[in-house]
Amino acid sequence: METAEVTTKNKWSIDPSHSEIAFKVKHLAISNVKGVFTNFKATIYTKGDSFITSEIDFRMDVASIDTGDIKRDEHLKGSDFFDINKHPQITFTGDTYERSEIANNYELYGHLTIKGITKQIKLNVEFLGAAKDAYGNEKADFNLYSKINRTDWGLKWNSALETGGLLVSEEVIISCEVQLVKQ
């Protein structure tokens, strides 16, 4: 009689109070504008405790964008950029998680959808470790980093500078600190 190997499927969720979804973009070709999204959630399934088997479904509300400037945030929510009335969420579904040559580092490939446009991206992932908190909850921490071209997702608004160049860079740096909790 053969016995099938049973692998437990674990569900993880993102802990928003210990996580940050941030970005930065060059402004005036000399400084960075930084921002965060404050309302997001994720569901991650793993086979056993290995994150290399992750199935990831991440969603964030674009209306939660915060750059520290209310007028800029309203502009970003409008039709020139995210158009939140038609496209209220940004989503990411991860489909391939590979080990990097650097210890505790991985490459996460998946599909990022902004304004109804879906493109594959790669996130560089650093696994920071896992531990149990004071209440016995299993936690795992990650840093994620990537660069994207915002115009690939229809975020094309810009303005020419008198000195040459553009007001807002096309390159956006994504930087996330994520803590997961096992359900």
Coordinates of C-alpha atoms in Angstrom, one line a residue, residues 7-173:
T7 CA 1.9 18.6 2.8
T8 CA 0.0 21.1 5.0
K9 CA -1.1 24.2 3.2
N10 CA -0.6 27.2 5.4
K11 CA -2.4 30.5 5.1
W12 CA -0.6 33.7 6.0
S13 CA -1.8 37.3 6.0
I14 CA 0.0 40.6 6.0
D15 CA 0.1 42.4 9.4
P16 CA -0.6 46.0 8.4
S17 CA 0.5 47.4 11.7
H18 CA 4.0 46.0 11.2
S19 CA 4.3 46.5 7.4
E20 CA 4.9 49.4 5.0
I21 CA 4.2 49.6 1.3
A22 CA 6.3 52.5 0.0
F23 CA 7.5 54.1 -3.2
K24 CA 9.7 57.0 -4.3
V25 CA 10.0 58.9 -7.6
K26 CA 12.4 61.6 -8.7
H27 CA 10.9 65.1 -8.7
L28 CA 12.5 68.0 -10.6
A29 CA 15.3 65.6 -11.5
I30 CA 17.0 66.4 -8.2
S31 CA 15.0 65.1 -5.3
N32 CA 12.7 62.2 -4.4
V33 CA 9.1 62.3 -3.5
K34 CA 8.3 59.5 -1.2
G35 CA 4.9 58.0 -0.4
V36 CA 3.1 55.1 1.1
F37 CA -0.2 53.2 0.7
T38 CA -1.8 52.8 4.1
N39 CA -4.7 50.4 3.3
F40 CA -3.6 47.0 1.9
K41 CA -4.0 43.3 2.5
A42 CA -2.5 40.0 1.3
T43 CA -3.3 36.4 1.4
I44 CA -0.3 34.0 1.0
Y45 CA -0.5 30.2 0.9
T46 CA 2.6 28.0 1.4
K47 CA 3.1 24.3 1.3
G48 CA 4.4 23.6 4.8
D49 CA 6.6 26.4 6.0
S50 CA 8.5 27.0 2.8
F51 CA 7.9 30.4 1.2
I52 CA 9.5 29.2 -2.0
T53 CA 6.0 27.6 -2.7
S54 CA 4.1 30.8 -2.1
E55 CA 0.8 31.7 -3.8
I56 CA 0.4 35.4 -3.3
D57 CA -2.6 37.6 -3.7
F58 CA -2.0 41.3 -2.7
R59 CA -4.4 44.2 -2.9
M60 CA -4.1 47.8 -1.9
D61 CA -6.6 50.7 -2.0
V62 CA -5.2 53.5 -4.2
A63 CA -7.2 56.0 -2.2
S64 CA -5.0 55.3 0.8
I65 CA -2.0 57.0 -1.0
D66 CA -0.1 59.4 1.3
T67 CA 2.9 61.5 0.1
G68 CA 2.6 64.0 2.9
D69 CA 0.9 66.6 0.6
I70 CA -2.9 66.6 0.4
K71 CA -3.0 68.4 -3.0
R72 CA -0.5 66.1 -4.6
D73 CA -2.3 63.0 -3.2
E74 CA -5.6 64.3 -4.7
H75 CA -3.8 64.8 -8.1
L76 CA -2.4 61.3 -7.9
K77 CA -5.9 59.9 -7.2
G78 CA -7.4 61.8 -10.2
S79 CA -7.6 60.9 -13.9
D80 CA -4.0 62.2 -14.6
F81 CA -2.6 59.3 -12.6
F82 CA -4.4 56.5 -10.9
D83 CA -8.1 57.4 -11.7
I84 CA -9.4 55.8 -8.5
N85 CA -13.0 56.2 -9.6
K86 CA -12.4 53.6 -12.4
H87 CA -9.5 51.8 -10.8
P88 CA -9.7 51.8 -7.0
Q89 CA -7.1 49.0 -6.4
I90 CA -3.6 47.9 -7.3
T91 CA -3.1 44.2 -7.3
F92 CA -0.2 41.8 -7.4
T93 CA -0.3 38.0 -7.8
G94 CA 2.9 36.2 -7.3
D95 CA 3.5 33.1 -9.4
T96 CA 7.2 32.2 -9.2
Y97 CA 9.5 32.4 -6.2
E98 CA 13.2 31.6 -6.8
R99 CA 16.3 31.5 -4.7
S100 CA 18.9 34.2 -5.4
E101 CA 22.6 33.7 -5.3
I102 CA 22.7 35.8 -2.2
A103 CA 21.8 34.0 1.1
N104 CA 18.3 34.7 2.3
N105 CA 17.4 36.5 -0.9
Y106 CA 14.9 35.5 -3.5
E107 CA 13.3 36.8 -6.7
L108 CA 9.6 36.9 -6.8
Y109 CA 7.9 37.1 -10.2
G110 CA 4.3 38.0 -10.6
H111 CA 1.7 40.2 -12.2
L112 CA 1.2 43.8 -11.2
T113 CA -2.1 45.4 -12.2
I114 CA -2.4 49.2 -12.2
K115 CA -5.3 51.1 -13.9
G116 CA -6.5 47.8 -15.5
I117 CA -3.1 47.1 -17.1
T118 CA -1.3 43.9 -16.0
K119 CA 2.4 43.4 -16.5
Q120 CA 4.9 40.9 -15.1
I121 CA 7.5 42.3 -12.7
K122 CA 10.3 41.0 -10.6
L123 CA 10.6 41.8 -6.9
N124 CA 13.9 41.3 -5.1
V125 CA 13.1 39.7 -1.7
E126 CA 15.1 39.5 1.4
F127 CA 13.9 37.1 4.0
L128 CA 14.7 38.6 7.4
G129 CA 13.5 35.7 9.6
A130 CA 10.6 34.0 11.4
A131 CA 9.7 34.0 15.0
K132 CA 6.8 33.6 17.4
D133 CA 5.5 36.8 19.1
A134 CA 4.5 37.1 22.8
Y135 CA 1.1 35.6 22.0
G136 CA 2.4 32.5 20.2
N137 CA 1.6 33.9 16.7
E138 CA 4.0 32.7 14.0
K139 CA 5.5 35.7 12.1
A140 CA 7.8 36.1 9.1
D141 CA 9.5 39.3 7.9
F142 CA 10.6 40.3 4.4
N143 CA 12.0 43.3 2.6
L144 CA 10.9 43.7 -1.1
Y145 CA 12.4 46.0 -3.7
S146 CA 11.8 46.7 -7.4
K147 CA 11.9 49.4 -10.0
I148 CA 9.2 49.9 -12.6
N149 CA 8.4 52.4 -15.3
R150 CA 5.1 54.0 -14.4
T151 CA 4.3 54.8 -18.1
D152 CA 4.0 51.1 -18.7
W153 CA 0.8 51.2 -16.6
G154 CA -0.7 54.3 -18.2
L155 CA 0.7 56.7 -15.6
K156 CA 1.9 59.2 -18.2
W157 CA 1.2 62.7 -16.8
N158 CA 4.2 64.9 -16.8
S159 CA 5.4 68.5 -17.4
A160 CA 8.6 69.7 -19.1
L161 CA 11.0 71.8 -17.0
E162 CA 12.4 75.1 -18.3
T163 CA 15.9 73.8 -17.8
G164 CA 15.2 70.6 -19.7
G165 CA 14.0 67.2 -18.4
L166 CA 10.7 66.3 -16.9
L167 CA 9.0 67.2 -13.6
V168 CA 8.4 63.6 -12.6
S169 CA 10.7 60.6 -13.4
E170 CA 9.2 57.6 -15.2
E171 CA 11.1 55.3 -12.9
V172 CA 9.4 54.4 -9.6
I173 CA 11.2 52.5 -6.9

